[in-house]
Amino acid sequence: MSDVVVGAVPAGVGAIVVGHFPLASGQWFVPHRHPQHQLAWARRGVLSVAVGDAYWVLPGTRALWLPAGVVHRTGATRDAVLCSLYFEPDSCPQDWTEPTPVGVDGLLAHLIAHLSREDLQDDARLRAEAVVLDLLRPLPATPVDVPYPADSRVRVVADALLDDPADPRSLAAHARAAGVSRRTLTRLFVQDTGMNFDRWRTHVRLRAALPLLAEGRPVSRVAHAVGYATPSAFLAAFRRTVGTSPGRYLNGDASFAPPPEASSDAAATGAATGA
């Protein structure tokens, strides 16, 4: 991919290097990759990371492990500080091969700050690095996927919903706006995105809701902002699609199991029609 940037990494001693990068509201880094493994964490604010169509929201309670070479984008809906830990693959025993969310508790956060010190002696650094690796606790991998369609007629609908997830129009109304029949749009949505319209719209709404929830906004306001008539309808959609409540998801609770992919279409359909 010739348009992908190889991200610069700060120099350092040991297997782990820590870098801090301020992000202004709405700012996104261009797609890039690193020759090192990366752990992306929000030292302040809330981060979003996109890997292809998959999208993770990272409050201070969770980070995202990105294996070396994985192309990704990182951004923030509000001012934030990205704290990145870079792990040299040859010196790191961690072998996760896919983007993996990681729980961040107080001890891990303090160790990250400890490793950020410029006056840290090499032996102290190596001891802290070993503890960091012991504390990397994977969380259920539940990114919110929003595949972007290739067909121009489907993109008309997709762009409208991405611009306004609360758009209340039905599939038939969107089909009229796109100049196709309802049946054609139904077929094209599945063909282009691998999802039916209701499930895709649910994913768009949940993706839009997660940064708002992570910033601490009330569920009732978030539900309305992304197109749900009641908080209960929104919470039902979230649980059916993600496998747990928003609070447990954002607080790094590792006790839930993501719902089987086979049931996602039916669940998302019910969630979307409850809006």
mmCIF file of N, CA and C in Angstrom, residues 126-259:
data_model
loop_
_atom_site.group_PDB
_atom_site.id
_atom_site.type_symbol
_atom_site.label_atom_id
_atom_site.label_comp_id
_atom_site.label_asym_id
_atom_site.label_seq_id
_atom_site.Cartn_x
_atom_site.Cartn_y
_atom_site.Cartn_z
ATOM 1 N N LEU A 126 13.759 -2.123 32.715
ATOM 2 C CA LEU A 126 13.543 -3.516 32.324
ATOM 3 C C LEU A 126 12.608 -4.229 33.300
ATOM 4 N N ARG A 127 12.728 -3.917 34.603
ATOM 5 C CA ARG A 127 11.822 -4.525 35.577
ATOM 6 C C ARG A 127 10.385 -4.079 35.329
ATOM 7 N N ALA A 128 10.196 -2.779 35.060
ATOM 8 C CA ALA A 128 8.848 -2.255 34.813
ATOM 9 C C ALA A 128 8.265 -2.839 33.530
ATOM 10 N N GLU A 129 9.104 -3.000 32.506
ATOM 11 C CA GLU A 129 8.623 -3.570 31.250
ATOM 12 C C GLU A 129 8.100 -4.993 31.452
ATOM 13 N N ALA A 130 8.778 -5.767 32.280
ATOM 14 C CA ALA A 130 8.347 -7.138 32.524
ATOM 15 C C ALA A 130 6.980 -7.170 33.192
ATOM 16 N N VAL A 131 6.731 -6.234 34.114
ATOM 17 C CA VAL A 131 5.435 -6.188 34.791
ATOM 18 C C VAL A 131 4.349 -5.755 33.811
ATOM 19 N N VAL A 132 4.654 -4.781 32.942
ATOM 20 C CA VAL A 132 3.676 -4.340 31.935
ATOM 21 C C VAL A 132 3.221 -5.528 31.099
ATOM 22 N N LEU A 133 4.161 -6.330 30.645
ATOM 23 C CA LEU A 133 3.801 -7.476 29.817
ATOM 24 C C LEU A 133 2.931 -8.465 30.593
ATOM 25 N N ASP A 134 3.186 -8.612 31.889
ATOM 26 C CA ASP A 134 2.360 -9.504 32.713
ATOM 27 C C ASP A 134 0.937 -8.985 32.871
ATOM 28 N N LEU A 135 0.770 -7.655 32.767
ATOM 29 C CA LEU A 135 -0.535 -7.050 33.029
ATOM 30 C C LEU A 135 -1.409 -6.926 31.786
ATOM 31 N N LEU A 136 -0.905 -7.291 30.626
ATOM 32 C CA LEU A 136 -1.700 -7.164 29.403
ATOM 33 C C LEU A 136 -2.804 -8.220 29.416
ATOM 34 N N ARG A 137 -4.007 -7.774 29.703
ATOM 35 C CA ARG A 137 -5.160 -8.667 29.882
ATOM 36 C C ARG A 137 -6.122 -8.462 28.714
ATOM 37 N N PRO A 138 -6.252 -9.438 27.825
ATOM 38 C CA PRO A 138 -7.130 -9.240 26.665
ATOM 39 C C PRO A 138 -8.590 -9.178 27.081
ATOM 40 N N LEU A 139 -9.322 -8.321 26.421
ATOM 41 C CA LEU A 139 -10.762 -8.198 26.603
ATOM 42 C C LEU A 139 -11.462 -8.810 25.396
ATOM 43 N N PRO A 140 -12.746 -9.124 25.505
ATOM 44 C CA PRO A 140 -13.464 -9.663 24.348
ATOM 45 C C PRO A 140 -13.321 -8.753 23.132
ATOM 46 N N ALA A 141 -12.996 -9.342 22.011
ATOM 47 C CA ALA A 141 -12.764 -8.566 20.789
ATOM 48 C C ALA A 141 -14.098 -8.235 20.130
ATOM 49 N N THR A 142 -14.630 -7.061 20.406
ATOM 50 C CA THR A 142 -15.932 -6.678 19.863
ATOM 51 C C THR A 142 -15.859 -5.312 19.192
ATOM 52 N N PRO A 143 -15.065 -5.201 18.134
ATOM 53 C CA PRO A 143 -15.110 -3.934 17.402
ATOM 54 C C PRO A 143 -16.457 -3.788 16.718
ATOM 55 N N VAL A 144 -16.841 -2.561 16.423
ATOM 56 C CA VAL A 144 -18.074 -2.311 15.686
ATOM 57 C C VAL A 144 -17.694 -2.137 14.217
ATOM 58 N N ASP A 145 -18.068 -3.108 13.406
ATOM 59 C CA ASP A 145 -17.723 -3.080 11.983
ATOM 60 C C ASP A 145 -18.781 -2.318 11.197
ATOM 61 N N VAL A 146 -18.312 -1.382 10.377
ATOM 62 C CA VAL A 146 -19.212 -0.653 9.481
ATOM 63 C C VAL A 146 -18.597 -0.683 8.080
ATOM 64 N N PRO A 147 -18.772 -1.792 7.350
ATOM 65 C CA PRO A 147 -18.203 -1.879 6.002
ATOM 66 C C PRO A 147 -18.774 -0.789 5.093
ATOM 67 N N TYR A 148 -17.881 -0.121 4.373
ATOM 68 C CA TYR A 148 -18.344 0.943 3.473
ATOM 69 C C TYR A 148 -18.610 0.344 2.099
ATOM 70 N N PRO A 149 -19.796 0.590 1.537
ATOM 71 C CA PRO A 149 -20.159 -0.051 0.267
ATOM 72 C C PRO A 149 -19.406 0.516 -0.928
ATOM 73 N N ALA A 150 -19.309 -0.292 -1.971
ATOM 74 C CA ALA A 150 -18.653 0.134 -3.204
ATOM 75 C C ALA A 150 -19.646 0.673 -4.225
ATOM 76 N N ASP A 151 -20.862 0.133 -4.234
ATOM 77 C CA ASP A 151 -21.873 0.550 -5.216
ATOM 78 C C ASP A 151 -22.330 1.977 -4.920
ATOM 79 N N SER A 152 -22.346 2.820 -5.936
ATOM 80 C CA SER A 152 -22.666 4.237 -5.740
ATOM 81 C C SER A 152 -24.086 4.429 -5.202
ATOM 82 N N ARG A 153 -25.014 3.533 -5.560
ATOM 83 C CA ARG A 153 -26.387 3.668 -5.073
ATOM 84 C C ARG A 153 -26.468 3.366 -3.576
ATOM 85 N N VAL A 154 -25.698 2.394 -3.135
ATOM 86 C CA VAL A 154 -25.679 2.080 -1.710
ATOM 87 C C VAL A 154 -24.938 3.172 -0.947
ATOM 88 N N ARG A 155 -23.924 3.752 -1.560
ATOM 89 C CA ARG A 155 -23.169 4.817 -0.889
ATOM 90 C C ARG A 155 -24.033 6.037 -0.613
ATOM 91 N N VAL A 156 -25.012 6.293 -1.469
ATOM 92 C CA VAL A 156 -25.933 7.405 -1.209
ATOM 93 C C VAL A 156 -26.626 7.208 0.136
ATOM 94 N N VAL A 157 -27.082 5.993 0.379
ATOM 95 C CA VAL A 157 -27.755 5.676 1.633
ATOM 96 C C VAL A 157 -26.764 5.659 2.785
ATOM 97 N N ALA A 158 -25.617 5.026 2.561
ATOM 98 C CA ALA A 158 -24.613 4.925 3.623
ATOM 99 C C ALA A 158 -24.137 6.298 4.071
ATOM 100 N N ASP A 159 -23.874 7.186 3.115
ATOM 101 C CA ASP A 159 -23.388 8.516 3.467
ATOM 102 C C ASP A 159 -24.434 9.299 4.256
ATOM 103 N N ALA A 160 -25.701 9.136 3.898
ATOM 104 C CA ALA A 160 -26.760 9.830 4.635
ATOM 105 C C ALA A 160 -26.803 9.374 6.086
ATOM 106 N N LEU A 161 -26.647 8.063 6.309
ATOM 107 C CA LEU A 161 -26.699 7.534 7.675
ATOM 108 C C LEU A 161 -25.418 7.837 8.441
ATOM 109 N N LEU A 162 -24.288 7.847 7.773
ATOM 110 C CA LEU A 162 -23.045 8.199 8.446
ATOM 111 C C LEU A 162 -23.050 9.670 8.863
ATOM 112 N N ASP A 163 -23.650 10.522 8.031
ATOM 113 C CA ASP A 163 -23.771 11.945 8.376
ATOM 114 C C ASP A 163 -24.770 12.164 9.508
ATOM 115 N N ASP A 164 -25.826 11.354 9.536
ATOM 116 C CA ASP A 164 -26.865 11.502 10.556
ATOM 117 C C ASP A 164 -27.382 10.122 10.951
ATOM 118 N N PRO A 165 -26.732 9.475 11.939
ATOM 119 C CA PRO A 165 -27.185 8.144 12.343
ATOM 120 C C PRO A 165 -28.625 8.114 12.828
ATOM 121 N N ALA A 166 -29.159 9.264 13.239
ATOM 122 C CA ALA A 166 -30.541 9.316 13.727
ATOM 123 C C ALA A 166 -31.564 9.453 12.599
ATOM 124 N N ASP A 167 -31.115 9.486 11.363
ATOM 125 C CA ASP A 167 -32.026 9.573 10.211
ATOM 126 C C ASP A 167 -33.109 8.497 10.352
ATOM 127 N N PRO A 168 -34.379 8.890 10.464
ATOM 128 C CA PRO A 168 -35.436 7.908 10.758
ATOM 129 C C PRO A 168 -36.022 7.230 9.528
ATOM 130 N N ARG A 169 -35.561 7.573 8.337
ATOM 131 C CA ARG A 169 -36.193 7.048 7.137
ATOM 132 C C ARG A 169 -36.078 5.528 7.038
ATOM 133 N N SER A 170 -37.102 4.941 6.469
ATOM 134 C CA SER A 170 -37.131 3.488 6.279
ATOM 135 C C SER A 170 -36.269 3.099 5.088
ATOM 136 N N LEU A 171 -36.073 1.791 4.931
ATOM 137 C CA LEU A 171 -35.339 1.291 3.773
ATOM 138 C C LEU A 171 -36.017 1.715 2.476
ATOM 139 N N ALA A 172 -37.349 1.664 2.443
ATOM 140 C CA ALA A 172 -38.078 2.056 1.227
ATOM 141 C C ALA A 172 -37.840 3.520 0.897
ATOM 142 N N ALA A 173 -37.827 4.385 1.921
ATOM 143 C CA ALA A 173 -37.594 5.809 1.683
ATOM 144 C C ALA A 173 -36.173 6.055 1.194
ATOM 145 N N HIS A 174 -35.213 5.351 1.765
ATOM 146 C CA HIS A 174 -33.829 5.485 1.296
ATOM 147 C C HIS A 174 -33.699 4.980 -0.138
ATOM 148 N N ALA A 175 -34.417 3.916 -0.466
ATOM 149 C CA ALA A 175 -34.353 3.382 -1.822
ATOM 150 C C ALA A 175 -34.867 4.409 -2.827
ATOM 151 N N ARG A 176 -35.962 5.087 -2.470
ATOM 152 C CA ARG A 176 -36.486 6.119 -3.370
ATOM 153 C C ARG A 176 -35.460 7.233 -3.564
ATOM 154 N N ALA A 177 -34.790 7.641 -2.477
ATOM 155 C CA ALA A 177 -33.785 8.701 -2.573
ATOM 156 C C ALA A 177 -32.597 8.267 -3.435
ATOM 157 N N ALA A 178 -32.290 6.973 -3.413
ATOM 158 C CA ALA A 178 -31.170 6.463 -4.194
ATOM 159 C C ALA A 178 -31.566 6.111 -5.622
ATOM 160 N N GLY A 179 -32.862 6.167 -5.914
ATOM 161 C CA GLY A 179 -33.330 5.879 -7.260
ATOM 162 C C GLY A 179 -33.366 4.408 -7.608
ATOM 163 N N VAL A 180 -33.572 3.554 -6.607
ATOM 164 C CA VAL A 180 -33.660 2.112 -6.856
ATOM 165 C C VAL A 180 -34.876 1.575 -6.117
ATOM 166 N N SER A 181 -35.235 0.341 -6.431
ATOM 167 C CA SER A 181 -36.351 -0.277 -5.731
ATOM 168 C C SER A 181 -35.887 -0.769 -4.355
ATOM 169 N N ARG A 182 -36.854 -0.971 -3.479
ATOM 170 C CA ARG A 182 -36.535 -1.484 -2.153
ATOM 171 C C ARG A 182 -35.851 -2.846 -2.257
ATOM 172 N N ARG A 183 -36.347 -3.683 -3.141
ATOM 173 C CA ARG A 183 -35.775 -5.017 -3.305
ATOM 174 C C ARG A 183 -34.326 -4.943 -3.784
ATOM 175 N N THR A 184 -34.073 -4.042 -4.747
ATOM 176 C CA THR A 184 -32.704 -3.895 -5.251
ATOM 177 C C THR A 184 -31.767 -3.405 -4.165
ATOM 178 N N LEU A 185 -32.201 -2.402 -3.388
ATOM 179 C CA LEU A 185 -31.348 -1.876 -2.333
ATOM 180 C C LEU A 185 -31.079 -2.941 -1.270
ATOM 181 N N THR A 186 -32.094 -3.737 -0.965
ATOM 182 C CA THR A 186 -31.904 -4.823 -0.002
ATOM 183 C C THR A 186 -30.814 -5.776 -0.467
ATOM 184 N N ARG A 187 -30.889 -6.149 -1.751
ATOM 185 C CA ARG A 187 -29.888 -7.079 -2.302
ATOM 186 C C ARG A 187 -28.511 -6.447 -2.335
ATOM 187 N N LEU A 188 -28.430 -5.179 -2.749
ATOM 188 C CA LEU A 188 -27.132 -4.514 -2.863
ATOM 189 C C LEU A 188 -26.467 -4.321 -1.508
ATOM 190 N N PHE A 189 -27.256 -4.045 -0.470
ATOM 191 C CA PHE A 189 -26.682 -3.849 0.863
ATOM 192 C C PHE A 189 -25.960 -5.109 1.321
ATOM 193 N N VAL A 190 -26.627 -6.258 1.182
ATOM 194 C CA VAL A 190 -26.020 -7.513 1.602
ATOM 195 C C VAL A 190 -24.822 -7.843 0.724
ATOM 196 N N GLN A 191 -24.948 -7.618 -0.565
ATOM 197 C CA GLN A 191 -23.877 -7.914 -1.507
ATOM 198 C C GLN A 191 -22.645 -7.072 -1.223
ATOM 199 N N ASP A 192 -22.837 -5.786 -0.896
ATOM 200 C CA ASP A 192 -21.725 -4.845 -0.742
ATOM 201 C C ASP A 192 -21.119 -4.846 0.655
ATOM 202 N N THR A 193 -21.932 -5.067 1.677
ATOM 203 C CA THR A 193 -21.440 -4.915 3.043
ATOM 204 C C THR A 193 -21.437 -6.217 3.844
ATOM 205 N N GLY A 194 -22.120 -7.246 3.327
ATOM 206 C CA GLY A 194 -22.240 -8.472 4.087
ATOM 207 C C GLY A 194 -23.265 -8.386 5.203
ATOM 208 N N MET A 195 -24.013 -7.283 5.262
ATOM 209 C CA MET A 195 -25.029 -7.074 6.288
ATOM 210 C C MET A 195 -26.321 -6.626 5.630
ATOM 211 N N ASN A 196 -27.448 -6.932 6.285
ATOM 212 C CA ASN A 196 -28.681 -6.324 5.802
ATOM 213 C C ASN A 196 -28.752 -4.868 6.279
ATOM 214 N N PHE A 197 -29.690 -4.125 5.746
ATOM 215 C CA PHE A 197 -29.785 -2.697 6.036
ATOM 216 C C PHE A 197 -29.939 -2.424 7.530
ATOM 217 N N ASP A 198 -30.823 -3.155 8.199
ATOM 218 C CA ASP A 198 -31.076 -2.900 9.611
ATOM 219 C C ASP A 198 -29.835 -3.138 10.463
ATOM 220 N N ARG A 199 -29.137 -4.219 10.174
ATOM 221 C CA ARG A 199 -27.937 -4.504 10.957
ATOM 222 C C ARG A 199 -26.864 -3.443 10.705
ATOM 223 N N TRP A 200 -26.679 -3.054 9.443
ATOM 224 C CA TRP A 200 -25.668 -2.044 9.128
ATOM 225 C C TRP A 200 -26.004 -0.728 9.819
ATOM 226 N N ARG A 201 -27.283 -0.329 9.792
ATOM 227 C CA ARG A 201 -27.678 0.919 10.443
ATOM 228 C C ARG A 201 -27.457 0.833 11.955
ATOM 229 N N THR A 202 -27.732 -0.322 12.542
ATOM 230 C CA THR A 202 -27.487 -0.493 13.968
ATOM 231 C C THR A 202 -26.011 -0.298 14.285
ATOM 232 N N HIS A 203 -25.134 -0.867 13.470
ATOM 233 C CA HIS A 203 -23.700 -0.698 13.703
ATOM 234 C C HIS A 203 -23.297 0.767 13.576
ATOM 235 N N VAL A 204 -23.855 1.469 12.605
ATOM 236 C CA VAL A 204 -23.557 2.902 12.466
ATOM 237 C C VAL A 204 -23.973 3.651 13.724
ATOM 238 N N ARG A 205 -25.150 3.336 14.231
ATOM 239 C CA ARG A 205 -25.653 4.042 15.414
ATOM 240 C C ARG A 205 -24.816 3.735 16.643
ATOM 241 N N LEU A 206 -24.435 2.476 16.813
ATOM 242 C CA LEU A 206 -23.620 2.125 17.973
ATOM 243 C C LEU A 206 -22.231 2.738 17.869
ATOM 244 N N ARG A 207 -21.671 2.773 16.676
ATOM 245 C CA ARG A 207 -20.357 3.391 16.509
ATOM 246 C C ARG A 207 -20.405 4.873 16.849
ATOM 247 N N ALA A 208 -21.495 5.537 16.465
ATOM 248 C CA ALA A 208 -21.642 6.954 16.791
ATOM 249 C C ALA A 208 -21.880 7.165 18.281
ATOM 250 N N ALA A 209 -22.526 6.180 18.931
ATOM 251 C CA ALA A 209 -22.870 6.324 20.347
ATOM 252 C C ALA A 209 -21.680 6.113 21.265
ATOM 253 N N LEU A 210 -20.762 5.235 20.904
ATOM 254 C CA LEU A 210 -19.695 4.847 21.823
ATOM 255 C C LEU A 210 -18.828 6.021 22.290
ATOM 256 N N PRO A 211 -18.368 6.911 21.406
ATOM 257 C CA PRO A 211 -17.573 8.035 21.917
ATOM 258 C C PRO A 211 -18.371 8.933 22.859
ATOM 259 N N LEU A 212 -19.659 9.112 22.593
ATOM 260 C CA LEU A 212 -20.491 9.947 23.463
ATOM 261 C C LEU A 212 -20.633 9.311 24.837
ATOM 262 N N LEU A 213 -20.857 8.006 24.862
ATOM 263 C CA LEU A 213 -20.957 7.302 26.137
ATOM 264 C C LEU A 213 -19.636 7.344 26.892
ATOM 265 N N ALA A 214 -18.544 7.178 26.166
ATOM 266 C CA ALA A 214 -17.227 7.179 26.802
ATOM 267 C C ALA A 214 -16.891 8.533 27.402
ATOM 268 N N GLU A 215 -17.485 9.586 26.844
ATOM 269 C CA GLU A 215 -17.278 10.923 27.400
ATOM 270 C C GLU A 215 -18.167 11.193 28.607
ATOM 271 N N GLY A 216 -19.027 10.232 28.944
ATOM 272 C CA GLY A 216 -19.852 10.365 30.130
ATOM 273 C C GLY A 216 -21.220 10.974 29.904
ATOM 274 N N ARG A 217 -21.670 11.047 28.672
ATOM 275 C CA ARG A 217 -22.993 11.613 28.418
ATOM 276 C C ARG A 217 -24.086 10.632 28.851
ATOM 277 N N PRO A 218 -25.220 11.129 29.314
ATOM 278 C CA PRO A 218 -26.296 10.233 29.766
ATOM 279 C C PRO A 218 -26.807 9.336 28.640
ATOM 280 N N VAL A 219 -27.146 8.115 28.998
ATOM 281 C CA VAL A 219 -27.635 7.160 28.010
ATOM 282 C C VAL A 219 -28.877 7.690 27.299
ATOM 283 N N SER A 220 -29.755 8.372 28.038
ATOM 284 C CA SER A 220 -30.985 8.872 27.416
ATOM 285 C C SER A 220 -30.673 9.852 26.291
ATOM 286 N N ARG A 221 -29.701 10.724 26.510
ATOM 287 C CA ARG A 221 -29.354 11.700 25.464
ATOM 288 C C ARG A 221 -28.637 11.035 24.300
ATOM 289 N N VAL A 222 -27.773 10.102 24.612
ATOM 290 C CA VAL A 222 -27.051 9.402 23.549
ATOM 291 C C VAL A 222 -28.025 8.598 22.688
ATOM 292 N N ALA A 223 -28.956 7.913 23.331
ATOM 293 C CA ALA A 223 -29.938 7.118 22.592
ATOM 294 C C ALA A 223 -30.701 7.993 21.603
ATOM 295 N N HIS A 224 -31.157 9.142 22.066
ATOM 296 C CA HIS A 224 -31.893 10.050 21.188
ATOM 297 C C HIS A 224 -31.000 10.580 20.076
ATOM 298 N N ALA A 225 -29.747 10.901 20.400
ATOM 299 C CA ALA A 225 -28.840 11.489 19.416
ATOM 300 C C ALA A 225 -28.549 10.559 18.257
ATOM 301 N N VAL A 226 -28.589 9.241 18.500
ATOM 302 C CA VAL A 226 -28.263 8.306 17.427
ATOM 303 C C VAL A 226 -29.493 7.608 16.857
ATOM 304 N N GLY A 227 -30.695 8.042 17.250
ATOM 305 C CA GLY A 227 -31.882 7.584 16.541
ATOM 306 C C GLY A 227 -32.784 6.612 17.254
ATOM 307 N N TYR A 228 -32.600 6.418 18.564
ATOM 308 C CA TYR A 228 -33.474 5.513 19.293
ATOM 309 C C TYR A 228 -34.512 6.305 20.080
ATOM 310 N N ALA A 229 -35.751 5.828 20.037
ATOM 311 C CA ALA A 229 -36.844 6.548 20.685
ATOM 312 C C ALA A 229 -36.749 6.482 22.197
ATOM 313 N N THR A 230 -36.178 5.400 22.725
ATOM 314 C CA THR A 230 -36.093 5.239 24.171
ATOM 315 C C THR A 230 -34.726 4.679 24.544
ATOM 316 N N PRO A 231 -34.258 4.966 25.768
ATOM 317 C CA PRO A 231 -33.005 4.357 26.226
ATOM 318 C C PRO A 231 -33.064 2.833 26.230
ATOM 319 N N SER A 232 -34.222 2.269 26.557
ATOM 320 C CA SER A 232 -34.327 0.809 26.618
ATOM 321 C C SER A 232 -34.122 0.176 25.241
ATOM 322 N N ALA A 233 -34.633 0.838 24.189
ATOM 323 C CA ALA A 233 -34.414 0.310 22.838
ATOM 324 C C ALA A 233 -32.933 0.359 22.470
ATOM 325 N N PHE A 234 -32.273 1.436 22.852
ATOM 326 C CA PHE A 234 -30.844 1.560 22.583
ATOM 327 C C PHE A 234 -30.049 0.501 23.348
ATOM 328 N N LEU A 235 -30.357 0.329 24.635
ATOM 329 C CA LEU A 235 -29.634 -0.643 25.444
ATOM 330 C C LEU A 235 -29.844 -2.059 24.935
ATOM 331 N N ALA A 236 -31.056 -2.350 24.470
ATOM 332 C CA ALA A 236 -31.320 -3.680 23.907
ATOM 333 C C ALA A 236 -30.484 -3.904 22.654
ATOM 334 N N ALA A 237 -30.386 -2.877 21.804
ATOM 335 C CA ALA A 237 -29.583 -2.993 20.588
ATOM 336 C C ALA A 237 -28.116 -3.200 20.934
ATOM 337 N N PHE A 238 -27.652 -2.475 21.930
ATOM 338 C CA PHE A 238 -26.246 -2.585 22.320
ATOM 339 C C PHE A 238 -25.945 -3.991 22.838
ATOM 340 N N ARG A 239 -26.785 -4.488 23.736
ATOM 341 C CA ARG A 239 -26.539 -5.815 24.312
ATOM 342 C C ARG A 239 -26.597 -6.901 23.244
ATOM 343 N N ARG A 240 -27.570 -6.800 22.335
ATOM 344 C CA ARG A 240 -27.713 -7.829 21.309
ATOM 345 C C ARG A 240 -26.530 -7.831 20.345
ATOM 346 N N THR A 241 -26.003 -6.660 20.059
ATOM 347 C CA THR A 241 -24.934 -6.557 19.066
ATOM 348 C C THR A 241 -23.559 -6.765 19.677
ATOM 349 N N VAL A 242 -23.317 -6.186 20.845
ATOM 350 C CA VAL A 242 -21.989 -6.219 21.462
ATOM 351 C C VAL A 242 -21.852 -7.343 22.478
ATOM 352 N N GLY A 243 -22.943 -7.695 23.149
ATOM 353 C CA GLY A 243 -22.899 -8.797 24.085
ATOM 354 C C GLY A 243 -22.901 -8.406 25.542
ATOM 355 N N THR A 244 -22.986 -7.109 25.829
ATOM 356 C CA THR A 244 -23.014 -6.635 27.204
ATOM 357 C C THR A 244 -23.581 -5.226 27.228
ATOM 358 N N SER A 245 -23.640 -4.620 28.417
ATOM 359 C CA SER A 245 -24.142 -3.252 28.527
ATOM 360 C C SER A 245 -23.043 -2.263 28.159
ATOM 361 N N PRO A 246 -23.392 -1.034 27.801
ATOM 362 C CA PRO A 246 -22.365 -0.034 27.493
ATOM 363 C C PRO A 246 -21.399 0.193 28.652
ATOM 364 N N GLY A 247 -21.932 0.246 29.881
ATOM 365 C CA GLY A 247 -21.067 0.497 31.024
ATOM 366 C C GLY A 247 -20.019 -0.585 31.211
ATOM 367 N N ARG A 248 -20.430 -1.849 31.117
ATOM 368 C CA ARG A 248 -19.481 -2.948 31.291
ATOM 369 C C ARG A 248 -18.490 -2.999 30.135
ATOM 370 N N TYR A 249 -18.950 -2.688 28.949
ATOM 371 C CA TYR A 249 -18.056 -2.673 27.792
ATOM 372 C C TYR A 249 -16.974 -1.612 27.953
ATOM 373 N N LEU A 250 -17.378 -0.391 28.291
ATOM 374 C CA LEU A 250 -16.428 0.714 28.366
ATOM 375 C C LEU A 250 -15.539 0.646 29.599
ATOM 376 N N ASN A 251 -16.007 -0.036 30.643
ATOM 377 C CA ASN A 251 -15.197 -0.160 31.856
ATOM 378 C C ASN A 251 -14.239 -1.333 31.817
ATOM 379 N N GLY A 252 -14.165 -2.003 30.680
ATOM 380 C CA GLY A 252 -13.176 -3.059 30.539
ATOM 381 C C GLY A 252 -13.546 -4.354 31.205
ATOM 382 N N ASP A 253 -14.826 -4.668 31.296
ATOM 383 C CA ASP A 253 -15.272 -5.914 31.909
ATOM 384 C C ASP A 253 -14.999 -7.068 30.951
ATOM 385 N N ALA A 254 -14.230 -8.032 31.413
ATOM 386 C CA ALA A 254 -13.855 -9.148 30.548
ATOM 387 C C ALA A 254 -14.739 -10.366 30.728
ATOM 388 N N SER A 255 -15.845 -10.219 31.473
ATOM 389 C CA SER A 255 -16.634 -11.394 31.812
ATOM 390 C C SER A 255 -17.712 -11.729 30.786
ATOM 391 N N PHE A 256 -17.908 -10.877 29.791
ATOM 392 C CA PHE A 256 -18.971 -11.160 28.832
ATOM 393 C C PHE A 256 -18.421 -11.849 27.602
ATOM 394 N N ALA A 257 -19.311 -12.533 26.902
ATOM 395 C CA ALA A 257 -18.943 -13.190 25.648
ATOM 396 C C ALA A 257 -19.683 -12.510 24.509
ATOM 397 N N PRO A 258 -18.976 -12.081 23.450
ATOM 398 C CA PRO A 258 -19.648 -11.472 22.315
ATOM 399 C C PRO A 258 -20.683 -12.425 21.728
ATOM 400 N N PRO A 259 -21.788 -11.890 21.223
ATOM 401 C CA PRO A 259 -22.829 -12.747 20.681
ATOM 402 C C PRO A 259 -22.364 -13.465 19.428
#
